[in-house]
Coordinates of C-alpha atoms in Angstrom, one line a residue:
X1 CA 151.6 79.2 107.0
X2 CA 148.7 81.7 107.3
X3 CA 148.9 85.1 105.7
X4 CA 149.4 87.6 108.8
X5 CA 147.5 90.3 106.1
X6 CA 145.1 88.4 105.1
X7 CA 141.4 88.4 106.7
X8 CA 140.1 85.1 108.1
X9 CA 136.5 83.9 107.3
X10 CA 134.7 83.2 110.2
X11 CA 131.6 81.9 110.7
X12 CA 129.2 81.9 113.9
X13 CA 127.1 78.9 114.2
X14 CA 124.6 77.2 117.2
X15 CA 124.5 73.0 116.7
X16 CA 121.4 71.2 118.2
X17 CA 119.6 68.6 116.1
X18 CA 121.4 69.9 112.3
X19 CA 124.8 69.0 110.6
X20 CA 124.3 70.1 106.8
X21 CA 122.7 73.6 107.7
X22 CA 126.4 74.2 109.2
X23 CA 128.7 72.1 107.1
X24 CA 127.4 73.5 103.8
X25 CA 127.1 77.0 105.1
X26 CA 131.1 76.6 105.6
X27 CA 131.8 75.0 102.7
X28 CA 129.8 78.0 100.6
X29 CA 131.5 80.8 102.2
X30 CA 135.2 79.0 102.3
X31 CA 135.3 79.3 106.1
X32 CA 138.9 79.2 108.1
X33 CA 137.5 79.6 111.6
X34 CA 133.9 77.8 113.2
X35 CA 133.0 79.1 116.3
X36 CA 130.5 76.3 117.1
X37 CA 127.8 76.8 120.1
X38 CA 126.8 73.9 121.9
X39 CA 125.2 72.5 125.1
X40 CA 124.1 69.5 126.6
X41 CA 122.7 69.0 129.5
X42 CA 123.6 65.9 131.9
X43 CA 121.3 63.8 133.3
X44 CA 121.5 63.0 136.8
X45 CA 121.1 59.9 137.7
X46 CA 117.4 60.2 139.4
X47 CA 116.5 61.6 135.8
X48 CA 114.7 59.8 133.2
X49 CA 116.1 57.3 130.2
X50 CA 114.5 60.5 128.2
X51 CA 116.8 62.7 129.1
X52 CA 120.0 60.3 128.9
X53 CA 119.0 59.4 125.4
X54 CA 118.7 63.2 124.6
X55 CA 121.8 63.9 125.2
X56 CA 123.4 61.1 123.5
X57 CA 121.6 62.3 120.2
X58 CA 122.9 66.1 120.8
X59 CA 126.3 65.0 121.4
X60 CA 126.3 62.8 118.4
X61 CA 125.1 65.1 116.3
X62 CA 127.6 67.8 117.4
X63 CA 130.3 65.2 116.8
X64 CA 129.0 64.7 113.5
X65 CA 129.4 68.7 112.1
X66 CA 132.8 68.4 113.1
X67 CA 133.7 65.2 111.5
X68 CA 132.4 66.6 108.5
X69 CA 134.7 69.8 108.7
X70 CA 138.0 69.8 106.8
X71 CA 140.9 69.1 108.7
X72 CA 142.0 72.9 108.0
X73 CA 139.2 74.5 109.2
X74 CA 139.7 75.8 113.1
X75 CA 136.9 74.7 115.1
X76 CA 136.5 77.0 118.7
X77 CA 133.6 75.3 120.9
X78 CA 131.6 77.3 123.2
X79 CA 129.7 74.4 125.0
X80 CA 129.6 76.1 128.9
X81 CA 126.3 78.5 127.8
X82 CA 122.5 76.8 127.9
X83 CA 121.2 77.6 124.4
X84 CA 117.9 77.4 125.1
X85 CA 118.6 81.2 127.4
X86 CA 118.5 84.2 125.4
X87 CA 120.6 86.3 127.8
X88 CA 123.1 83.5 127.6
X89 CA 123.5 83.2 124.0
X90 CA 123.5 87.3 123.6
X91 CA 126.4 87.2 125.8
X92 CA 128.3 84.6 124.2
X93 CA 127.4 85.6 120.2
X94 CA 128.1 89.1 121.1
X95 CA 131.8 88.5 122.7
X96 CA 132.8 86.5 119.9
X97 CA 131.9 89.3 117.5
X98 CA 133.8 91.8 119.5
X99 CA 136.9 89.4 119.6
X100 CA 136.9 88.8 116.0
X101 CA 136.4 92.3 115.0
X102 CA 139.5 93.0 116.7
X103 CA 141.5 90.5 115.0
X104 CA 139.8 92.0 111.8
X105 CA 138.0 88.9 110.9
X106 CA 135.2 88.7 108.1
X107 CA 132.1 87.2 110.6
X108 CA 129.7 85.5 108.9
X109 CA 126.9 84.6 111.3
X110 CA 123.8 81.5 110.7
X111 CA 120.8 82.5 111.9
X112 CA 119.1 79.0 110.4
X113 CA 121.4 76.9 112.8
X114 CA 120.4 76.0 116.3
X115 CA 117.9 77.0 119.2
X116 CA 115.3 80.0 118.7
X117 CA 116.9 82.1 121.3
X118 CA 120.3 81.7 119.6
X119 CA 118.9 82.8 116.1
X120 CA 117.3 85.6 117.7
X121 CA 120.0 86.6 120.1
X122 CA 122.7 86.2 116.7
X123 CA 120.5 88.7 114.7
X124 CA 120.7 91.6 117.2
X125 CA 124.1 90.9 118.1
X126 CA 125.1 91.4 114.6
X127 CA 122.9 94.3 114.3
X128 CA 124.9 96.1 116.8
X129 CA 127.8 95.6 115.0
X130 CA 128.9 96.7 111.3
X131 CA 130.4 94.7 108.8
X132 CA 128.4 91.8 110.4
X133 CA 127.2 89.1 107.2
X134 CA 124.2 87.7 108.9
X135 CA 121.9 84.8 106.7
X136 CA 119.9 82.0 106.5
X137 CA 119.0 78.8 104.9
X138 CA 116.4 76.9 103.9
X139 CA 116.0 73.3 103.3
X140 CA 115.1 71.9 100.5
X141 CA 111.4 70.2 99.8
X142 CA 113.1 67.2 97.8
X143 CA 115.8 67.1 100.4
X144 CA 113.7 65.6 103.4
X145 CA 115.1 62.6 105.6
X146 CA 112.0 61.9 107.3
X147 CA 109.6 61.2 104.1
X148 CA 106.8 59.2 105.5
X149 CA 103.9 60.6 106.8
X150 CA 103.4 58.3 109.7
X151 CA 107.2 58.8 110.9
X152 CA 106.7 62.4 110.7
X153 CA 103.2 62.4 112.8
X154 CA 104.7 60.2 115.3
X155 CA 107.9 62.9 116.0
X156 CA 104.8 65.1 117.1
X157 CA 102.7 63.4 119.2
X158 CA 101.9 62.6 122.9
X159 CA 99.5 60.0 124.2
X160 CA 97.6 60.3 120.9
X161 CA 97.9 64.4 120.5
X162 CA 99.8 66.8 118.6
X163 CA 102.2 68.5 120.4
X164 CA 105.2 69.5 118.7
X165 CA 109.1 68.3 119.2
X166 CA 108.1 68.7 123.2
X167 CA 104.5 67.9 124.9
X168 CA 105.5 70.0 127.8
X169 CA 107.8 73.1 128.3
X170 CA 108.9 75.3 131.3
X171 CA 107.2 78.2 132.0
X172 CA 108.2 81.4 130.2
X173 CA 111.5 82.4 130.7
X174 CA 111.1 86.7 130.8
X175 CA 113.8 88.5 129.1
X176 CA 116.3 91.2 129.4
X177 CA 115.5 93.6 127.0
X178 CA 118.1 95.4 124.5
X179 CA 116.7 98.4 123.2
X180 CA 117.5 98.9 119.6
X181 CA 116.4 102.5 118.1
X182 CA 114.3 102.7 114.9
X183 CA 115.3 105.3 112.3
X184 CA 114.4 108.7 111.8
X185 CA 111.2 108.0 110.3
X186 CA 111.6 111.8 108.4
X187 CA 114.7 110.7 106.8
X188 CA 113.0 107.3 105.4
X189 CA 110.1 109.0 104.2
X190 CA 113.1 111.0 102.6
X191 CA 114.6 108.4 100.9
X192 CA 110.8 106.8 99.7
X193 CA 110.9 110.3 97.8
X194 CA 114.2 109.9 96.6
X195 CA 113.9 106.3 95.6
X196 CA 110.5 107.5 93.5
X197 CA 112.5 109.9 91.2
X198 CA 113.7 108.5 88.0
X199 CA 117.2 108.4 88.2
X200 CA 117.9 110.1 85.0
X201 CA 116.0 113.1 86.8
X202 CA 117.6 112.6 90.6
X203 CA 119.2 115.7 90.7
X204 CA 120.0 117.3 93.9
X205 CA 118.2 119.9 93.0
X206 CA 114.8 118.3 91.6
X207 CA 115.4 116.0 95.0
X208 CA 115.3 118.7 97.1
X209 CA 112.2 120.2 95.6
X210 CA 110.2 117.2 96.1
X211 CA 110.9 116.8 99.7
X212 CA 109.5 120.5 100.0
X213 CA 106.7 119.8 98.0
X214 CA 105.9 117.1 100.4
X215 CA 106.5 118.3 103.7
X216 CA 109.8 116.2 104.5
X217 CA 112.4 119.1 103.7
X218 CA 114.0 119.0 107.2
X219 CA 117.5 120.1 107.7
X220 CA 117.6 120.4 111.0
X221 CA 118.1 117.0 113.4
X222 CA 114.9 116.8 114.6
X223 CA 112.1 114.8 113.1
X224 CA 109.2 117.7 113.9
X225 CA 108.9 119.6 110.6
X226 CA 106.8 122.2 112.1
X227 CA 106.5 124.7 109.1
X228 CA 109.9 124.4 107.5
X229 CA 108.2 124.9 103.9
X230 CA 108.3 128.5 103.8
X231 CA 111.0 130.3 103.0
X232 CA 113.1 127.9 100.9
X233 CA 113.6 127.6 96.8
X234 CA 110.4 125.9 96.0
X235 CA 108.7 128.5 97.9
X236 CA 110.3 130.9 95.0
X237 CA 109.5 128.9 92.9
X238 CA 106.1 129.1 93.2
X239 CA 105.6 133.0 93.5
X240 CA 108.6 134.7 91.1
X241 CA 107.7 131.7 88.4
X242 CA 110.5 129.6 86.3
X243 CA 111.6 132.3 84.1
X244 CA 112.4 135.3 86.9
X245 CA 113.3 132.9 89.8
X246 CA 117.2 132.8 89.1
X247 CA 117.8 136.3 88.9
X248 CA 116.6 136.9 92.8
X249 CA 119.8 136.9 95.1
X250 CA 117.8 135.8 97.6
X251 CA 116.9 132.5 95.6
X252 CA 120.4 132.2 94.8
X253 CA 121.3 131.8 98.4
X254 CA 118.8 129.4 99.2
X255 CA 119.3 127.3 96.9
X256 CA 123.2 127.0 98.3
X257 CA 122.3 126.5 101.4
X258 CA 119.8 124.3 100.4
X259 CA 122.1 122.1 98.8
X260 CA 124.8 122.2 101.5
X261 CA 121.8 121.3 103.7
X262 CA 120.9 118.2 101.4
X263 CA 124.3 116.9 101.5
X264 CA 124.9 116.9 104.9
X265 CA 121.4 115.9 106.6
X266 CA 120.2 113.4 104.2
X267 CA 123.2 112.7 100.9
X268 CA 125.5 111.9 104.0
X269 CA 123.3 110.1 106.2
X270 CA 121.9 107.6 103.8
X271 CA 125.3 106.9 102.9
X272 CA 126.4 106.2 106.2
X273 CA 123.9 103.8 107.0
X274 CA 124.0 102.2 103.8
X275 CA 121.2 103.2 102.0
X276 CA 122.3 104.9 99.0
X277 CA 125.6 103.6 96.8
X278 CA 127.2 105.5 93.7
X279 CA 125.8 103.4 90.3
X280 CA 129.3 103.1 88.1
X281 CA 126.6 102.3 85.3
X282 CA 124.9 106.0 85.4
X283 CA 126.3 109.0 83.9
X284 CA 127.9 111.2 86.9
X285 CA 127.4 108.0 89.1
X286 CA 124.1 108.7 90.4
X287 CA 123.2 107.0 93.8
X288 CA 120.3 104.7 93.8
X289 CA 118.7 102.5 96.9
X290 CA 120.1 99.9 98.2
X291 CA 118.3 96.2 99.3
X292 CA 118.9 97.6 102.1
X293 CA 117.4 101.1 102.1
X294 CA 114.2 99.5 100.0
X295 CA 113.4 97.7 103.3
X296 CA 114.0 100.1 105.1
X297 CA 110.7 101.4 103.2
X298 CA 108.9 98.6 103.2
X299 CA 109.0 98.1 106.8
X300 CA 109.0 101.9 108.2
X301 CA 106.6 103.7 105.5
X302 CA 105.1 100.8 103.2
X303 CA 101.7 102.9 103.4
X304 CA 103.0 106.5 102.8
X305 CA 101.9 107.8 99.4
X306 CA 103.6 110.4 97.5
X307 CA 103.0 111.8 94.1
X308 CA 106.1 112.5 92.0
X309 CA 105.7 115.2 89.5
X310 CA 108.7 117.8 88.4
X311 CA 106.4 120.0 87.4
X312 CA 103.7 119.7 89.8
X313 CA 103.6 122.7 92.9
X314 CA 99.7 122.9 93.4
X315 CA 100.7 121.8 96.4
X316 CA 102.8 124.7 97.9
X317 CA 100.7 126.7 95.8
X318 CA 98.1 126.1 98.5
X319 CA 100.3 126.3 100.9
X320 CA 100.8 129.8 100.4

């Protein structure tokens, strides 16, 4: 009898011409529920031998994943959507994320199985959802079935041409978009700061001072900085000098509000998108960048320089 308070795996997967790349991905992740995609198109009987034989070998091989399955694992098949439609499959993927959400299901969704449009229609599905574990695979080199050369070449050719798994295709198919918003590019330059600062020096306060130094300090919610430098701690800083700075009540109450400020616009943020997590193997538990947050870089800023120095306010110096 199933646990009522126990979270059921659940995995998302599109079948076309692949069995292992769904029957392995179960098996890795201990899977309870398969929501399997499918479709196959009937031919009519004015249709070509082509077209009957195609669906023959799409049926078999969606007989063959589940026949693989174990008996335990709860197969639901979603065969009534064309795969090869990206409006179609964002429909489907995106319903069957919303009912196992409410059910409180862990959904784990393969990008590597079935058509394009369902990979690409899975990824920003899941994207729109939290909690969503989205992956791929790849195949293995010394894995291959097809081995020869001439058997491969022949899979890929047309009266004497190369021409891929098809030698003709229907026009393009236009789609719908979905808009999906890119981050505040402010608050990733932030975190390329942060993510520069040795972590035995990421205090909030040094933190803070480098994003003034380098024109990012922003607490407000817009991503125009405008001339937010002046008039904050590093500003201080740079005219009362280290050793007179702390007794000015003025600096005092920047630097509080500062640090609220910090907490709030960019400590909170990070953490909500998950960006930053608590290291359990730094003294105090200092946050560093996650996989996540490091792309988020890489993608967003890869070409943004900054130079990290604690010591260094030429800069503002300048400024001012």
């Amino acid at each position: 009898m199933a646990d009522p308070y126990k979270a059921d795996k659940v995995m998302i997967a599109c079948v076309t011409d692949e069995v292992t790349i769904i029957t392995q991905a179960v098996d890795y992740y201990n899977i309870e529920r398969l929501h399997l995609i499918s479709f196959v198109k009937e031919p009519t009987d004015d249709e070509n031998k082509a077209m009957a034989y195609r669906a023959k070998f799409y049926r078999k091989v969606h007989k063959a994943v589940i026949n693989e399955l174990d008996d335990d694992i709860e197969v639901i098949e979603h065969n009534d959507s064309e795969t090869y439609l990206f409006d179609k499959m964002m429909e489907s993927v995106y319903s069957i994320i919303e009912e196992e959400q409410r059910k409180g299901s862990i959904i784990f969704v393969n990008l590597s199985s079935g058509s394009k449009e369902f990979c690409a229609a899975a990824a920003i599905a899941s994207m729109m959802h939290d909690d969503i574990h989205i992956f791929t695979m790849g195949g293995r080199s010394d894995a291959l079935t097809m081995t020869k050369y001439d058997k491969m070449m022949d899979s890929i050719t047309h009266d004497g041409k190369l021409t891929g798994r098809y030698y003709e295709y229907h026009d393009p198919y236009p789609l719908n978009g979905f808009r999906l918003n890119t981050p505040s590019i402010n608050l990733v330059k932030a975190l390329k700061v942060f993510s520069m600062i040795p972590l035995q020096k990421r205090s909030n306060t040094n933190v803070i001072r480098n994003l003034i130094i380098q024109g990012i300090w922003n607490p407000s919610e817009s991503d125009d900085i405008g001339d937010r430098m002046m008039d904050t701690t590093a500003e201080y800083e740079g005219l009362l000098g280290k050793e007179t700075k702390y007794k000015d009540p003025h600096y005092k109450e920047l630097a509080r509000k500062e640090a609220v400020q910090y907490q709030r616009k960019y400590i909170d943020k990070w953490k909500s998108l998950g960006w930053i997590l608590k290291d359990p193997g730094t003294t105090g538990f200092k946050y560093k960048v996650t996989d996540e947050g490091l792309m988020n870089i890489r993608v967003f800023c890869p070409d943004t320089v900054f130079h990290i120095d604690s010591e260094d306010i030429i800069y503002l110096k300048k400024r001012l």
